[in-house]
Short mmCIF file of N, CA and C in Angstrom, two decimals:
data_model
loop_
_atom_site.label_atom_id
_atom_site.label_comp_id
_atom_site.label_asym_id
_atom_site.label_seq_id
_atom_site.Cartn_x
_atom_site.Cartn_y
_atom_site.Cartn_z
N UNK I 1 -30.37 69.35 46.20
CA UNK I 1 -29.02 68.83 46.15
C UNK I 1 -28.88 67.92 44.94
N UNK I 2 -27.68 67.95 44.27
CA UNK I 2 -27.34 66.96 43.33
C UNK I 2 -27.74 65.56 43.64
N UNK I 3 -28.09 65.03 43.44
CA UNK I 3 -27.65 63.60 43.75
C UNK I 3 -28.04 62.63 42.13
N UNK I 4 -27.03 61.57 42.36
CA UNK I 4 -27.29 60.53 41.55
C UNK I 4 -27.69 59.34 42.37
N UNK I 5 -28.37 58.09 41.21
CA UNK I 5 -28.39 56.94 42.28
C UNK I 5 -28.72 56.04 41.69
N UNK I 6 -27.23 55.09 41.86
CA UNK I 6 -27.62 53.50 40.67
C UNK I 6 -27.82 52.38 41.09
N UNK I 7 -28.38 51.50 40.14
CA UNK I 7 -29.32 50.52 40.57
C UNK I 7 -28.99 49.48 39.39
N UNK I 8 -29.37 48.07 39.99
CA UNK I 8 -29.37 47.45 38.80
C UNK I 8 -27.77 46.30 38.85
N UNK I 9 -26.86 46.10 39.65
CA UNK I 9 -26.11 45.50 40.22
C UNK I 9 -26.02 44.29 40.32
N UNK I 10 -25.54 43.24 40.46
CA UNK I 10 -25.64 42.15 40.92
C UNK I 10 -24.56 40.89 40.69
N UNK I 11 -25.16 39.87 40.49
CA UNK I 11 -24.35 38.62 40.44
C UNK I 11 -24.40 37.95 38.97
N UNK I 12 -24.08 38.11 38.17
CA UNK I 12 -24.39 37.23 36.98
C UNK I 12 -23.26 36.30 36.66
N UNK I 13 -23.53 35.39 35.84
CA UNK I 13 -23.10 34.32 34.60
C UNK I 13 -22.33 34.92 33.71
N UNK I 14 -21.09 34.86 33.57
CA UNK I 14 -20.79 34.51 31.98
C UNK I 14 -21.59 34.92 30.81
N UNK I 15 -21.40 35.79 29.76
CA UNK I 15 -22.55 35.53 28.97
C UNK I 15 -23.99 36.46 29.26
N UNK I 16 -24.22 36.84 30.35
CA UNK I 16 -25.38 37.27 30.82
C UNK I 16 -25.28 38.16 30.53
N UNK I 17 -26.84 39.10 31.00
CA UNK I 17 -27.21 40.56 30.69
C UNK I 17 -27.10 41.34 31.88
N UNK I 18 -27.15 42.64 32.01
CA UNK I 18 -27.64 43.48 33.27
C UNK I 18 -27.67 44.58 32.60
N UNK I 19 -28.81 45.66 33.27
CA UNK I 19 -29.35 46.65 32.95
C UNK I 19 -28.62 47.56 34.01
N UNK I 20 -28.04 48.56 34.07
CA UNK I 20 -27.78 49.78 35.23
C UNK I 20 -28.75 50.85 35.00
N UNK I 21 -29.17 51.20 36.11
CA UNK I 21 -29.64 52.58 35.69
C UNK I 21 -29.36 53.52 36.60
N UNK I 22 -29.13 54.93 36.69
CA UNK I 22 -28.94 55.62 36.84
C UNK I 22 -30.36 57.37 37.21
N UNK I 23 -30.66 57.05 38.39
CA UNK I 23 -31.57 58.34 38.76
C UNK I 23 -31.49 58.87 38.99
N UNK I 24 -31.26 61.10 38.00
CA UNK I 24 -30.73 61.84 38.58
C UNK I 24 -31.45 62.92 39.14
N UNK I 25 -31.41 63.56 40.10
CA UNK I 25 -32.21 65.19 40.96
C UNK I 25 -31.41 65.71 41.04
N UNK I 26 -32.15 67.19 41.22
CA UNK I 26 -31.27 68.08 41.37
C UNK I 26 -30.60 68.95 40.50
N UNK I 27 -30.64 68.42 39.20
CA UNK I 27 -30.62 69.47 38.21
C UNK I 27 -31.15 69.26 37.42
N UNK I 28 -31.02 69.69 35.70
CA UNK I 28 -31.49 69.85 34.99
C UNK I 28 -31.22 68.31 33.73
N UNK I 29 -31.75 67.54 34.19
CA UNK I 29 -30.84 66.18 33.78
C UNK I 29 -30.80 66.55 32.01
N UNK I 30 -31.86 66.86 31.55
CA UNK I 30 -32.03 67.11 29.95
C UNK I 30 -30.74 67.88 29.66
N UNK I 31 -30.28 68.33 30.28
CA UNK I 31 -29.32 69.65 29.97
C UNK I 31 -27.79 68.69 29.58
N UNK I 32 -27.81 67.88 30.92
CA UNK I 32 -26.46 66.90 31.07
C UNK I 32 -26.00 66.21 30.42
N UNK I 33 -24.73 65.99 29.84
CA UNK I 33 -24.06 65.28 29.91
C UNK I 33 -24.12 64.24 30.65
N UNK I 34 -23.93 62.87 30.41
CA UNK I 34 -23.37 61.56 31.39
C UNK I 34 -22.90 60.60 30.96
N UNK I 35 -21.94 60.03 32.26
CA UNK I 35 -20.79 59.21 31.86
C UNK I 35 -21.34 58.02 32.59
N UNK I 36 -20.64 56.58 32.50
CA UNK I 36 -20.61 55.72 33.28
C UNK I 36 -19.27 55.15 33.68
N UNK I 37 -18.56 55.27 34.77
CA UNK I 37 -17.39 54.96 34.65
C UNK I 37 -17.19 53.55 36.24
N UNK I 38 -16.16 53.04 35.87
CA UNK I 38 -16.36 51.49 36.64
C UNK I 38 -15.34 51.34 37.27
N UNK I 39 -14.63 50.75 38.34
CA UNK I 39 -13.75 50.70 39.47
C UNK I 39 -13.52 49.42 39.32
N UNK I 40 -12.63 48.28 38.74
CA UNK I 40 -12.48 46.91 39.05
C UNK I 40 -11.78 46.63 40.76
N UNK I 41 -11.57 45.53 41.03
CA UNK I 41 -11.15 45.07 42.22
C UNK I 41 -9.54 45.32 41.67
N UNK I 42 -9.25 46.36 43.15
CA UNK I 42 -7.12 46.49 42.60
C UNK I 42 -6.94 46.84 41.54
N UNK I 43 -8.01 47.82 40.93
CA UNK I 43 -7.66 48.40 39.74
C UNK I 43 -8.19 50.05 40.07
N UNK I 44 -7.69 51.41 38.97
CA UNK I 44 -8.37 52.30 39.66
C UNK I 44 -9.54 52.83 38.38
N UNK I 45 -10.09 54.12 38.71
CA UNK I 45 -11.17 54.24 37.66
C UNK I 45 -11.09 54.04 36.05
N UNK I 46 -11.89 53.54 35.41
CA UNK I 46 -12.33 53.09 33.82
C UNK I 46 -13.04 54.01 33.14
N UNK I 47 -13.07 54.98 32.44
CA UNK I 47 -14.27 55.53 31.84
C UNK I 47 -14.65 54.25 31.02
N UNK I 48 -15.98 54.10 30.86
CA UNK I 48 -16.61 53.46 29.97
C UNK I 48 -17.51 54.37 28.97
N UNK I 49 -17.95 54.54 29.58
CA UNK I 49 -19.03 55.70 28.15
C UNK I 49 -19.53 57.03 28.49
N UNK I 50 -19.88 57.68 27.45
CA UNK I 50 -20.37 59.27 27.93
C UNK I 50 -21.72 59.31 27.10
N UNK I 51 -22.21 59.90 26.84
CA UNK I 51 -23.63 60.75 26.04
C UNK I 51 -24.12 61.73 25.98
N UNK I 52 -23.91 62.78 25.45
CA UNK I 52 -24.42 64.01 25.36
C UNK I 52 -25.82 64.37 25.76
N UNK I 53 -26.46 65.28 25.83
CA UNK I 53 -27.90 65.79 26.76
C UNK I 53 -28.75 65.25 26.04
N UNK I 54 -28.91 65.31 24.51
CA UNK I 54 -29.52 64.95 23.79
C UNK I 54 -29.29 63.35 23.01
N UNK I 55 -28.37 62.43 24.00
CA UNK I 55 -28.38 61.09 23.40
C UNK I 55 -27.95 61.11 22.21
N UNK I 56 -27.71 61.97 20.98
CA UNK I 56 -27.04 61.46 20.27
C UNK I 56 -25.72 61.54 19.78
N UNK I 57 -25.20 62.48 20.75
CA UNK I 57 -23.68 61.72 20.75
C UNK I 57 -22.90 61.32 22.16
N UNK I 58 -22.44 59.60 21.45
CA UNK I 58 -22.05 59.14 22.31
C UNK I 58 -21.02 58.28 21.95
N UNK I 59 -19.59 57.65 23.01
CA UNK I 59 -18.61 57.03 22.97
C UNK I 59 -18.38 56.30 24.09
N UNK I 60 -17.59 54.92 23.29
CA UNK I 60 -17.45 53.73 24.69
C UNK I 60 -15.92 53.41 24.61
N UNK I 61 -15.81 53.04 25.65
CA UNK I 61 -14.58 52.46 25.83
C UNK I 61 -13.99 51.01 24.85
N UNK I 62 -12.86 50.85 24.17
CA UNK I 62 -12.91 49.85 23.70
C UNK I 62 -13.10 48.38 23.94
N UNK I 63 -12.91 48.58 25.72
CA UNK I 63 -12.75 47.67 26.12
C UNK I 63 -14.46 46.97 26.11
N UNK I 64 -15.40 47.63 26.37
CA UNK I 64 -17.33 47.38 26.28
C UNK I 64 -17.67 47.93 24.55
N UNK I 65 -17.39 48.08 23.90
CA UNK I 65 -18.05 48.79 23.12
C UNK I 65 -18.20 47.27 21.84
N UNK I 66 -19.29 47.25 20.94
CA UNK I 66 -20.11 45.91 20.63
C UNK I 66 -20.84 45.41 21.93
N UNK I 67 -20.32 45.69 22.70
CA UNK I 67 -21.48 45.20 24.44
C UNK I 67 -21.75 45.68 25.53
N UNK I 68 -21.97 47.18 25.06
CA UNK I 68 -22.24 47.94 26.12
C UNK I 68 -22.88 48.88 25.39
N UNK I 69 -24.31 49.42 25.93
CA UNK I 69 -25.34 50.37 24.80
C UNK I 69 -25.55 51.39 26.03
N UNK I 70 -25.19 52.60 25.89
CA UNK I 70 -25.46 53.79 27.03
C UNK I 70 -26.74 54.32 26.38
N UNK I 71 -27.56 54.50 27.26
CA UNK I 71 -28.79 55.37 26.26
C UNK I 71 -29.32 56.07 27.90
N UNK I 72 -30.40 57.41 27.87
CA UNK I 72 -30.89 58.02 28.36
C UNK I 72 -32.32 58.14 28.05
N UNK I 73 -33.13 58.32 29.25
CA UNK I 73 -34.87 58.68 29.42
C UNK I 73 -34.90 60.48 29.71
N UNK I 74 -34.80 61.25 28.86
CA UNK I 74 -35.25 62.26 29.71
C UNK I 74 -36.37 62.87 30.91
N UNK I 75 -36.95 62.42 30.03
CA UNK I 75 -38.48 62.10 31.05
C UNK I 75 -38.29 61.96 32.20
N UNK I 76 -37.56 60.50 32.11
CA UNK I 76 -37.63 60.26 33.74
C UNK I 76 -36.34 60.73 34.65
N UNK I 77 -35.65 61.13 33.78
CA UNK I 77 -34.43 61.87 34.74
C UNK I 77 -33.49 60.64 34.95
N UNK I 78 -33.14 59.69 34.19
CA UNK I 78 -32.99 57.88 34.05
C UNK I 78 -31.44 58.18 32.71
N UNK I 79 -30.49 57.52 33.34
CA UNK I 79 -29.20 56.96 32.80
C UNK I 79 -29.57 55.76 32.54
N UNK I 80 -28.87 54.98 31.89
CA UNK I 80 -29.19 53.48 31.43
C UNK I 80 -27.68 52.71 30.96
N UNK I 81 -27.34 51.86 31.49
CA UNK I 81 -26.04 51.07 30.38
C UNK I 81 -26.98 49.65 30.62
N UNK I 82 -26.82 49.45 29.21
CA UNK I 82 -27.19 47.95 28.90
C UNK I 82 -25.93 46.83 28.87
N UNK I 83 -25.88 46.35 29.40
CA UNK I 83 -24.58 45.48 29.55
C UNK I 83 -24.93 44.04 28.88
N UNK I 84 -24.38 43.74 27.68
CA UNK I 84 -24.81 42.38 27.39
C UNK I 84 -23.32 41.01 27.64
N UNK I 85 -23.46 40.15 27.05
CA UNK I 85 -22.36 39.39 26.80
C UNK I 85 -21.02 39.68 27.95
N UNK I 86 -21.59 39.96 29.49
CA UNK I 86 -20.69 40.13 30.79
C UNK I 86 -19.54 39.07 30.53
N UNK I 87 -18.50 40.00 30.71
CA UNK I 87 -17.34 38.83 31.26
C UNK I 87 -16.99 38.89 32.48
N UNK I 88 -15.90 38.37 33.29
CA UNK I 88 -15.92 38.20 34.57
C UNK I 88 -15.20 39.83 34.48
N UNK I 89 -14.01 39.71 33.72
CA UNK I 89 -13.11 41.24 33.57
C UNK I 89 -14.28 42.61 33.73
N UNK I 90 -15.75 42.05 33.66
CA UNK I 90 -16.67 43.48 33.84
C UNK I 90 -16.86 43.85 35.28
N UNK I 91 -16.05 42.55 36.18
CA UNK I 91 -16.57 43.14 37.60
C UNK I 91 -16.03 44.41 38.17
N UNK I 92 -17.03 45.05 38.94
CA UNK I 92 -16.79 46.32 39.00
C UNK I 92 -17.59 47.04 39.83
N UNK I 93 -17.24 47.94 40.59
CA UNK I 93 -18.52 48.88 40.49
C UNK I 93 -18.43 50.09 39.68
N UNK I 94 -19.79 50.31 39.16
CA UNK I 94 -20.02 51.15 38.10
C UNK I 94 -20.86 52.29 38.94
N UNK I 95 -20.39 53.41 38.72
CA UNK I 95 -20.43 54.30 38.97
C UNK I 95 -21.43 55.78 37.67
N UNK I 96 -22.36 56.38 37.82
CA UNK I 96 -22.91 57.21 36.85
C UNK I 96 -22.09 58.55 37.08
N UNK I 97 -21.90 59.47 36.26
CA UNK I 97 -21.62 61.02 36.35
C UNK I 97 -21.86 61.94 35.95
N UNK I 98 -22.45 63.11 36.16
CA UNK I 98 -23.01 64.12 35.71
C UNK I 98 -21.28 64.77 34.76
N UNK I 99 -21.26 64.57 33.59
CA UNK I 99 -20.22 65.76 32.90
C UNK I 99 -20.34 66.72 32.27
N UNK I 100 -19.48 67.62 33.08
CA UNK I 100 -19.52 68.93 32.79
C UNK I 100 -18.40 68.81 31.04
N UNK I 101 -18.99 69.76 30.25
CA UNK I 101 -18.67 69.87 28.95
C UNK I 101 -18.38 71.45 28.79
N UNK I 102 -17.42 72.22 28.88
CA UNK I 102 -17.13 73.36 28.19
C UNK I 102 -16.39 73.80 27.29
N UNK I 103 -16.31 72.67 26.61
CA UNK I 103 -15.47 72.98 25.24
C UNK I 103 -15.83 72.58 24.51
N UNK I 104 -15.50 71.81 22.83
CA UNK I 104 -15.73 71.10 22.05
C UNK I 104 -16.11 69.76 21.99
N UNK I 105 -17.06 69.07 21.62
CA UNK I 105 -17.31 67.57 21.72
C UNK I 105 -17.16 67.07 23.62
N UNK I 106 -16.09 66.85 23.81
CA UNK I 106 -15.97 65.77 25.08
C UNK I 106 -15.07 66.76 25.65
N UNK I 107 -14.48 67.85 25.38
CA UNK I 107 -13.86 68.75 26.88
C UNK I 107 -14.25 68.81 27.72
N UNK I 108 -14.04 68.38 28.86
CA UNK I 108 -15.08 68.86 30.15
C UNK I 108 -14.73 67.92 31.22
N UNK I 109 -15.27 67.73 32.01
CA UNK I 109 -14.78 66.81 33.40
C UNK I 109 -16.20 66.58 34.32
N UNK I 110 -15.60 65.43 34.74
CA UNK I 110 -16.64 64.38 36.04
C UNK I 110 -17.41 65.21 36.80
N UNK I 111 -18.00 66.33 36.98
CA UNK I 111 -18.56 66.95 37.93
C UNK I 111 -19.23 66.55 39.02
N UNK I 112 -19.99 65.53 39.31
CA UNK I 112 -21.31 64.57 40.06
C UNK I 112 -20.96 63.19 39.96
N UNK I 113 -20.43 62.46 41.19
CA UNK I 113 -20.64 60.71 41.03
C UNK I 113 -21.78 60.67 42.08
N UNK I 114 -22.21 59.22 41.37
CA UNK I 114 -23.19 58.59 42.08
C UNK I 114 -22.12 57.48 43.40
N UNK I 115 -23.29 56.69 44.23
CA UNK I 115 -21.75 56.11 45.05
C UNK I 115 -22.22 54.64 44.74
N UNK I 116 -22.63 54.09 43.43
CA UNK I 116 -21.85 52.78 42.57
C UNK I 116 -22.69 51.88 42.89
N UNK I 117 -23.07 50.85 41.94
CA UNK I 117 -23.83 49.72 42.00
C UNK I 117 -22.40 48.70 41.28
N UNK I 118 -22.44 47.75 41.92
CA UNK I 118 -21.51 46.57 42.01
C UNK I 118 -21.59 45.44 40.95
N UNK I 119 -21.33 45.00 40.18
CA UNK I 119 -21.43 44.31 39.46
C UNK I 119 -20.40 43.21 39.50
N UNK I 120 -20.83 42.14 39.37
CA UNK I 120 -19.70 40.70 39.93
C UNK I 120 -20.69 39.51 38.62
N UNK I 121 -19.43 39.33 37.92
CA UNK I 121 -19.61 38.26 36.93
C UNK I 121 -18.74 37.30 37.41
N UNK I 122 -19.45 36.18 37.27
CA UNK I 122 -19.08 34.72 37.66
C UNK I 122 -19.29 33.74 37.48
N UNK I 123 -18.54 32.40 37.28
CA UNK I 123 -19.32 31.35 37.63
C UNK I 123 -19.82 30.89 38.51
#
């Protein structure tokens, strides 16, 4: 079975770091596409970033991008967003996705969510 599964969540500061990661089975993760996309409180879904199978192409949202680094492990079958310089506006849960790509560059759609690691910036 598909599954995703993220990790890496929590409570931070202002200013702070957090790592997400993302563990996928079930298919062929090298092959995939993946997105990270985020849910604020009373708000509805965000894409934040995508990455192609091979990591090197990739795009962020304007709203993270200077502070938000998407990168992939093939190896380990491992999504990654590096989250630096959190503001409170990052709270969220963040969500990973397997995307399906059948067209040019970024055609394609959400195929696979994971069910979200939470992220809460605060003082």
């Amino acid at each position: 079975e598909v599954q995703l599964v993220e990790s890496g969540g929590g409570l931070v500061q202002p200013g702070m770091s957090l790592r997400l990661s993302c563990v996928a089975s079930g298919f062929t993760f090298s092959s995939a596409a993946m997105s990270w996309v985020r849910q604020a409180p009373g708000k509805g879904l965000e894409w934040i970033s995508s990455i192609h199978s091979g990591g090197d192409i990739i795009n962020y949202a304007d709203s993270v991008k200077g502070r938000f680094t998407i990168s992939r492990d093939n190896a380990k079958n491992t999504l990654y967003l590096q989250m630096n310089n959190l503001k409170p506006e990052d709270t969220a849960v963040y969500y990973c996705a397997k995307y399906w790509i059948y067209g040019s560059t970024w055609e394609g759609y959400f195929e696979v969510w994971g069910q979200g690691t939470l992220v809460t910036v605060s003082s």
